[in-house]
Amino acid sequence: MRSVRKCSRTGCGNPAVATLTYAYADSTAVVGPLATYSEPHSYDLCEEHALRLTVPRGWEVVRHDGEFAAPEPSVDDLTALAEAVREAGRPDRPIEPPEPAPAGRRGHLRVLPDPVTE
């Protein structure tokens, strides 16, 4: 199910309606409709921040023509949500115990054995 993505700006909790991507080689910031998926090097923006975006001197802003609209939930999203709720509420749903972590050292973290099993 797709959850509502929030604006990437610090302190802003508004829903995202646009995606900001930088083309560094062209000194350009591109503000377009909200991308289908959140990408690591792009930023989700609410309408206010998408319209008020400024860039450094010498850069250009390419903006989407038209209004930004929040994405509507699709039938697939609603169906997935209903199925997840139905599955979670099944009384006969098998509950799998978590797998024990191996004892030892991994990178900078240290895994300790479970004191109950030893």
N, CA and C atoms as an extended XYZ file, in Angstrom:
354
Properties=species:S:1:pos:R:3:atomname:S:1:resname:S:1:resid:I:1 pbc="F F F"
N         0.828       -1.169        0.000 N   MET     1
C         0.000        0.000        0.000 CA  MET     1
C         0.879        1.242        0.000 C   MET     1
N         0.478        2.257       -0.720 N   ARG     2
C         1.230        3.497       -0.788 CA  ARG     2
C         0.789        4.403        0.350 C   ARG     2
N         1.734        4.848        1.181 N   SER     3
C         1.397        5.771        2.246 CA  SER     3
C         1.587        7.188        1.732 C   SER     3
N         1.018        8.136        2.425 N   VAL     4
C         1.136        9.527        2.020 CA  VAL     4
C         2.541       10.005        2.353 C   VAL     4
N         3.254       10.458        1.342 N   ARG     5
C         4.603       10.969        1.556 CA  ARG     5
C         4.505       12.413        2.017 C   ARG     5
N         5.412       12.793        2.893 N   LYS     6
C         5.437       14.143        3.453 CA  LYS     6
C         6.508       14.976        2.778 C   LYS     6
N         6.374       16.280        2.915 N   CYS     7
C         7.349       17.234        2.389 CA  CYS     7
C         8.698       16.985        3.049 C   CYS     7
N         9.765       17.055        2.259 N   SER     8
C        11.120       16.799        2.758 CA  SER     8
C        11.697       17.970        3.541 C   SER     8
N        11.081       19.136        3.455 N   ARG     9
C        11.605       20.299        4.158 CA  ARG     9
C        11.488       20.107        5.665 C   ARG     9
N        12.530       20.457        6.395 N   THR    10
C        12.561       20.310        7.843 CA  THR    10
C        11.421       21.098        8.481 C   THR    10
N        10.681       20.421        9.348 N   GLY    11
C         9.592       21.070       10.078 CA  GLY    11
C         8.286       21.151        9.318 C   GLY    11
N         8.241       20.689        8.097 N   CYS    12
C         7.010       20.735        7.306 CA  CYS    12
C         6.376       19.350        7.300 C   CYS    12
N         5.135       19.263        7.694 N   GLY    13
C         4.438       17.986        7.719 CA  GLY    13
C         3.360       17.875        6.666 C   GLY    13
N         3.355       18.803        5.723 N   ASN    14
C         2.332       18.784        4.681 CA  ASN    14
C         2.564       17.641        3.700 C   ASN    14
N         1.490       17.154        3.068 N   PRO    15
C         1.666       16.075        2.089 CA  PRO    15
C         2.436       16.560        0.860 C   PRO    15
N         3.274       15.698        0.334 N   ALA    16
C         4.071       16.031       -0.848 CA  ALA    16
C         3.208       15.961       -2.105 C   ALA    16
N         3.411       16.935       -2.994 N   VAL    17
C         2.693       16.956       -4.273 CA  VAL    17
C         3.653       17.124       -5.446 C   VAL    17
N         4.939       17.345       -5.156 N   ALA    18
C         5.924       17.583       -6.216 CA  ALA    18
C         7.241       16.918       -5.838 C   ALA    18
N         8.077       16.691       -6.856 N   THR    19
C         9.400       16.115       -6.635 CA  THR    19
C        10.449       17.072       -7.185 C   THR    19
N        11.461       17.345       -6.366 N   LEU    20
C        12.572       18.212       -6.743 CA  LEU    20
C        13.774       17.342       -7.052 C   LEU    20
N        14.381       17.581       -8.211 N   THR    21
C        15.587       16.870       -8.620 CA  THR    21
C        16.583       17.896       -9.118 C   THR    21
N        17.847       17.701       -8.794 N   TYR    22
C        18.898       18.607       -9.248 CA  TYR    22
C        19.662       17.985      -10.402 C   TYR    22
N        19.933       18.795      -11.430 N   ALA    23
C        20.832       18.412      -12.519 CA  ALA    23
C        22.073       19.282      -12.340 C   ALA    23
N        23.019       18.771      -11.561 N   TYR    24
C        24.187       19.572      -11.184 CA  TYR    24
C        25.018       19.989      -12.388 C   TYR    24
N        25.169       19.123      -13.367 N   ALA    25
C        25.982       19.444      -14.548 CA  ALA    25
C        25.404       20.629      -15.314 C   ALA    25
N        24.074       20.806      -15.246 N   ASP    26
C        23.412       21.906      -15.961 CA  ASP    26
C        23.056       23.068      -15.041 C   ASP    26
N        23.414       22.977      -13.757 N   SER    27
C        23.041       23.994      -12.761 CA  SER    27
C        21.548       24.278      -12.817 C   SER    27
N        20.770       23.191      -12.755 N   THR    28
C        19.322       23.297      -12.893 CA  THR    28
C        18.622       22.505      -11.800 C   THR    28
N        17.555       23.085      -11.272 N   ALA    29
C        16.671       22.392      -10.336 CA  ALA    29
C        15.354       22.150      -11.073 C   ALA    29
N        14.879       20.914      -11.045 N   VAL    30
C        13.655       20.553      -11.754 CA  VAL    30
C        12.585       20.207      -10.721 C   VAL    30
N        11.461       20.925      -10.783 N   VAL    31
C        10.330       20.674       -9.893 CA  VAL    31
C         9.186       20.172      -10.761 C   VAL    31
N         8.835       18.905      -10.571 N   GLY    32
C         7.789       18.298      -11.376 CA  GLY    32
C         6.753       17.617      -10.519 C   GLY    32
N         5.805       16.946      -11.143 N   PRO    33
C         4.780       16.214      -10.386 CA  PRO    33
C         5.428       15.169       -9.477 C   PRO    33
N         4.735       14.785       -8.447 N   LEU    34
C         5.247       13.817       -7.484 CA  LEU    34
C         5.614       12.518       -8.188 C   LEU    34
N         6.848       12.077       -7.988 N   ALA    35
C         7.327       10.833       -8.594 CA  ALA    35
C         6.575        9.649       -7.990 C   ALA    35
N         6.468        8.590       -8.759 N   THR    36
C         5.770        7.398       -8.298 CA  THR    36
C         6.441        6.809       -7.075 C   THR    36
N         7.765        6.803       -7.054 N   TYR    37
C         8.526        6.255       -5.934 CA  TYR    37
C         9.492        7.307       -5.416 C   TYR    37
N         9.770        7.252       -4.137 N   SER    38
C        10.739        8.157       -3.525 CA  SER    38
C        12.135        7.699       -3.921 C   SER    38
N        12.894        8.567       -4.539 N   GLU    39
C        14.244        8.254       -4.986 CA  GLU    39
C        15.260        8.845       -4.011 C   GLU    39
N        16.426        8.230       -3.878 N   PRO    40
C        17.413        8.712       -2.906 CA  PRO    40
C        17.931       10.125       -3.164 C   PRO    40
N        18.037       10.544       -4.414 N   HIS    41
C        18.620       11.851       -4.714 CA  HIS    41
C        17.586       12.848       -5.208 C   HIS    41
N        16.353       12.681       -4.753 N   SER    42
C        15.297       13.641       -5.075 CA  SER    42
C        14.570       13.972       -3.779 C   SER    42
N        13.802       15.035       -3.807 N   TYR    43
C        13.143       15.521       -2.604 CA  TYR    43
C        11.661       15.724       -2.884 C   TYR    43
N        10.834       15.272       -1.965 N   ASP    44
C         9.398       15.474       -2.079 CA  ASP    44
C         9.059       16.819       -1.452 C   ASP    44
N         8.232       17.607       -2.135 N   LEU    45
C         7.867       18.929       -1.645 CA  LEU    45
C         6.355       19.104       -1.617 C   LEU    45
N         5.881       19.865       -0.631 N   CYS    46
C         4.471       20.242       -0.610 CA  CYS    46
C         4.277       21.358       -1.646 C   CYS    46
N         3.039       21.738       -1.882 N   GLU    47
C         2.769       22.748       -2.912 CA  GLU    47
C         3.427       24.083       -2.581 C   GLU    47
N         3.351       24.500       -1.327 N   GLU    48
C         3.935       25.787       -0.933 CA  GLU    48
C         5.434       25.822       -1.204 C   GLU    48
N         6.143       24.785       -0.795 N   HIS    49
C         7.591       24.770       -0.996 CA  HIS    49
C         7.964       24.552       -2.466 C   HIS    49
N         7.158       23.835       -3.210 N   ALA    50
C         7.431       23.636       -4.638 CA  ALA    50
C         7.306       24.951       -5.401 C   ALA    50
N         6.350       25.786       -5.007 N   LEU    51
C         6.142       27.055       -5.706 CA  LEU    51
C         7.120       28.132       -5.264 C   LEU    51
N         7.620       28.061       -4.031 N   ARG    52
C         8.495       29.099       -3.488 CA  ARG    52
C         9.977       28.764       -3.590 C   ARG    52
N        10.337       27.649       -4.197 N   LEU    53
C        11.731       27.226       -4.270 CA  LEU    53
C        12.594       28.270       -4.963 C   LEU    53
N        13.716       28.588       -4.333 N   THR    54
C        14.704       29.469       -4.968 CA  THR    54
C        16.006       28.699       -5.100 C   THR    54
N        16.844       29.116       -6.044 N   VAL    55
C        18.117       28.437       -6.294 CA  VAL    55
C        19.242       29.457       -6.258 C   VAL    55
N        20.478       28.997       -6.148 N   PRO    56
C        21.617       29.929       -6.128 CA  PRO    56
C        21.726       30.726       -7.433 C   PRO    56
N        22.386       31.870       -7.343 N   ARG    57
C        22.602       32.712       -8.518 CA  ARG    57
C        23.328       31.909       -9.587 C   ARG    57
N        22.868       31.993      -10.820 N   GLY    58
C        23.471       31.262      -11.930 CA  GLY    58
C        22.757       29.942      -12.224 C   GLY    58
N        21.880       29.514      -11.335 N   TRP    59
C        21.106       28.293      -11.546 CA  TRP    59
C        19.761       28.631      -12.155 C   TRP    59
N        19.156       27.638      -12.794 N   GLU    60
C        17.808       27.777      -13.351 CA  GLU    60
C        16.856       26.846      -12.618 C   GLU    60
N        15.575       27.227      -12.613 N   VAL    61
C        14.529       26.359      -12.076 CA  VAL    61
C        13.586       26.015      -13.213 C   VAL    61
N        13.389       24.744      -13.448 N   VAL    62
C        12.411       24.283      -14.430 CA  VAL    62
C        11.243       23.754      -13.620 C   VAL    62
N        10.054       24.371      -13.817 N   ARG    63
C         8.875       23.988      -13.038 CA  ARG    63
C         7.820       23.362      -13.932 C   ARG    63
N         7.076       22.478      -13.348 N   HIS    64
C         5.920       21.860      -13.999 CA  HIS    64
C         4.871       22.943      -14.260 C   HIS    64
N         4.358       23.005      -15.484 N   ASP    65
C         3.272       23.936      -15.786 CA  ASP    65
C         1.967       23.336      -15.301 C   ASP    65
N         1.194       24.119      -14.625 N   GLY    66
C        -0.086       23.628      -14.120 CA  GLY    66
C        -0.055       23.496      -12.616 C   GLY    66
N        -1.137       22.959      -12.087 N   GLU    67
C        -1.264       22.820      -10.640 CA  GLU    67
C        -0.716       21.477      -10.179 C   GLU    67
N        -0.234       21.472       -8.948 N   PHE    68
C         0.197       20.234       -8.327 CA  PHE    68
C        -0.995       19.650       -7.589 C   PHE    68
N        -1.207       18.373       -7.749 N   ALA    69
C        -2.335       17.712       -7.083 CA  ALA    69
C        -1.817       16.554       -6.252 C   ALA    69
N        -2.383       16.415       -5.058 N   ALA    70
C        -2.017       15.283       -4.207 CA  ALA    70
C        -2.504       13.998       -4.864 C   ALA    70
N        -1.709       12.933       -4.813 N   PRO    71
C        -2.127       11.673       -5.430 CA  PRO    71
C        -3.323       11.080       -4.695 C   PRO    71
N        -4.282       10.599       -5.451 N   GLU    72
C        -5.456        9.946       -4.893 CA  GLU    72
C        -5.159        8.469       -4.691 C   GLU    72
N        -5.699        7.873       -3.623 N   PRO    73
C        -5.486        6.430       -3.462 CA  PRO    73
C        -6.191        5.669       -4.575 C   PRO    73
N        -5.512        4.672       -5.108 N   SER    74
C        -6.100        3.896       -6.190 CA  SER    74
C        -6.858        2.706       -5.622 C   SER    74
N        -7.614        2.043       -6.470 N   VAL    75
C        -8.355        0.857       -6.058 CA  VAL    75
C        -7.387       -0.215       -5.571 C   VAL    75
N        -6.224       -0.325       -6.214 N   ASP    76
C        -5.213       -1.298       -5.799 CA  ASP    76
C        -4.740       -1.027       -4.375 C   ASP    76
N        -4.551        0.259       -4.036 N   ASP    77
C        -4.118        0.615       -2.691 CA  ASP    77
C        -5.175        0.227       -1.662 C   ASP    77
N        -6.421        0.508       -1.961 N   LEU    78
C        -7.502        0.197       -1.023 CA  LEU    78
C        -7.684       -1.306       -0.874 C   LEU    78
N        -7.533       -2.025       -1.961 N   THR    79
C        -7.639       -3.490       -1.910 CA  THR    79
C        -6.504       -4.072       -1.083 C   THR    79
N        -5.295       -3.577       -1.275 N   ALA    80
C        -4.143       -4.063       -0.509 CA  ALA    80
C        -4.329       -3.783        0.981 C   ALA    80
N        -4.851       -2.620        1.309 N   LEU    81
C        -5.096       -2.284        2.703 CA  LEU    81
C        -6.129       -3.222        3.316 C   LEU    81
N        -7.223       -3.455        2.605 N   ALA    82
C        -8.268       -4.345        3.104 CA  ALA    82
C        -7.731       -5.764        3.312 C   ALA    82
N        -6.917       -6.250        2.388 N   GLU    83
C        -6.352       -7.593        2.521 CA  GLU    83
C        -5.367       -7.679        3.689 C   GLU    83
N        -4.584       -6.629        3.907 N   ALA    84
C        -3.635       -6.623        5.026 CA  ALA    84
C        -4.365       -6.639        6.364 C   ALA    84
N        -5.436       -5.850        6.470 N   VAL    85
C        -6.218       -5.823        7.703 CA  VAL    85
C        -6.893       -7.170        7.926 C   VAL    85
N        -7.429       -7.741        6.871 N   ARG    86
C        -8.098       -9.045        6.969 CA  ARG    86
C        -7.096      -10.119        7.413 C   ARG    86
N        -5.889      -10.103        6.841 N   GLU    87
C        -4.865      -11.093        7.187 CA  GLU    87
C        -4.404      -10.923        8.632 C   GLU    87
N        -4.211       -9.673        9.069 N   ALA    88
C        -3.748       -9.428       10.433 CA  ALA    88
C        -4.790       -9.832       11.468 C   ALA    88
N        -6.066       -9.794       11.106 N   GLY    89
C        -7.133      -10.117       12.046 CA  GLY    89
C        -7.527      -11.577       12.081 C   GLY    89
N        -6.916      -12.402       11.239 N   ARG    90
C        -7.260      -13.833       11.237 CA  ARG    90
C        -6.843      -14.480       12.542 C   ARG    90
N        -7.764      -15.184       13.222 N   PRO    91
C        -7.399      -15.829       14.488 CA  PRO    91
C        -6.470      -17.027       14.288 C   PRO    91
N        -6.502      -17.652       13.113 N   ASP    92
C        -5.671      -18.832       12.874 CA  ASP    92
C        -4.344      -18.491       12.197 C   ASP    92
N        -4.006      -17.204       12.164 N   ARG    93
C        -2.775      -16.762       11.515 CA  ARG    93
C        -1.573      -17.318       12.255 C   ARG    93
N        -0.663      -17.992       11.555 N   PRO    94
C         0.519      -18.539       12.232 CA  PRO    94
C         1.454      -17.414       12.674 C   PRO    94
N         1.941      -17.538       13.875 N   ILE    95
C         2.882      -16.556       14.400 CA  ILE    95
C         4.243      -17.234       14.473 C   ILE    95
N         5.171      -16.699       13.697 N   GLU    96
C         6.503      -17.288       13.625 CA  GLU    96
C         7.412      -16.610       14.637 C   GLU    96
N         8.131      -17.390       15.450 N   PRO    97
C         9.063      -16.770       16.398 CA  PRO    97
C        10.241      -16.174       15.638 C   PRO    97
N        10.812      -15.098       16.151 N   PRO    98
C        11.964      -14.496       15.463 CA  PRO    98
C        13.155      -15.439       15.506 C   PRO    98
N        13.949      -15.395       14.439 N   GLU    99
C        15.132      -16.244       14.374 CA  GLU    99
C        16.203      -15.692       15.306 C   GLU    99
N        16.907      -16.560       16.017 N   PRO   100
C        17.951      -16.065       16.919 CA  PRO   100
C        19.115      -15.488       16.122 C   PRO   100
N        19.684      -14.432       16.655 N   ALA   101
C        20.833      -13.799       16.008 CA  ALA   101
C        22.084      -14.606       16.308 C   ALA   101
N        22.974      -14.751       15.344 N   PRO   102
C        24.212      -15.495       15.594 CA  PRO   102
C        25.105      -14.722       16.562 C   PRO   102
N        25.782      -15.437       17.435 N   ALA   103
C        26.711      -14.803       18.354 CA  ALA   103
C        27.982      -14.431       17.598 C   ALA   103
N        28.634      -13.406       18.026 N   GLY   104
C        29.869      -13.003       17.365 CA  GLY   104
C        29.911      -11.511       17.135 C   GLY   104
N        30.750      -11.109       16.223 N   ARG   105
C        30.929       -9.689       15.956 CA  ARG   105
C        30.716       -9.432       14.468 C   ARG   105
N        29.941       -8.380       14.155 N   ARG   106
C        29.678       -7.994       12.772 CA  ARG   106
C        29.980       -6.509       12.625 C   ARG   106
N        31.078       -6.195       11.976 N   GLY   107
C        31.431       -4.797       11.778 CA  GLY   107
C        31.651       -4.107       13.114 C   GLY   107
N        31.014       -2.980       13.307 N   HIS   108
C        31.161       -2.244       14.555 CA  HIS   108
C        30.122       -2.651       15.599 C   HIS   108
N        29.216       -3.547       15.250 N   LEU   109
C        28.197       -4.011       16.180 CA  LEU   109
C        28.589       -5.352       16.782 C   LEU   109
N        28.165       -5.585       17.964 N   ARG   110
C        28.463       -6.845       18.627 CA  ARG   110
C        27.154       -7.543       18.952 C   ARG   110
N        27.011       -8.779       18.517 N   VAL   111
C        25.805       -9.551       18.759 CA  VAL   111
C        26.049      -10.424       19.983 C   VAL   111
N        25.177      -10.295       20.967 N   LEU   112
C        25.298      -11.096       22.188 CA  LEU   112
C        24.324      -12.255       22.118 C   LEU   112
N        24.722      -13.432       22.611 N   PRO   113
C        23.807      -14.568       22.605 CA  PRO   113
C        22.653      -14.327       23.570 C   PRO   113
N        21.520      -14.924       23.276 N   ASP   114
C        20.353      -14.816       24.138 CA  ASP   114
C        20.639      -15.567       25.438 C   ASP   114
N        20.539      -14.933       26.618 N   PRO   115
C        20.891      -15.591       27.871 CA  PRO   115
C        19.928      -16.733       28.240 C   PRO   115
N        18.735      -16.754       27.671 N   VAL   116
C        17.759      -17.788       27.992 CA  VAL   116
C        18.137      -19.105       27.330 C   VAL   116
N        18.713      -19.085       26.140 N   THR   117
C        19.000      -20.311       25.391 CA  THR   117
C        20.335      -20.926       25.772 C   THR   117
N        21.186      -20.237       26.492 N   GLU   118
C        22.496      -20.792       26.836 CA  GLU   118
C        22.629      -21.080       28.282 C   GLU   118
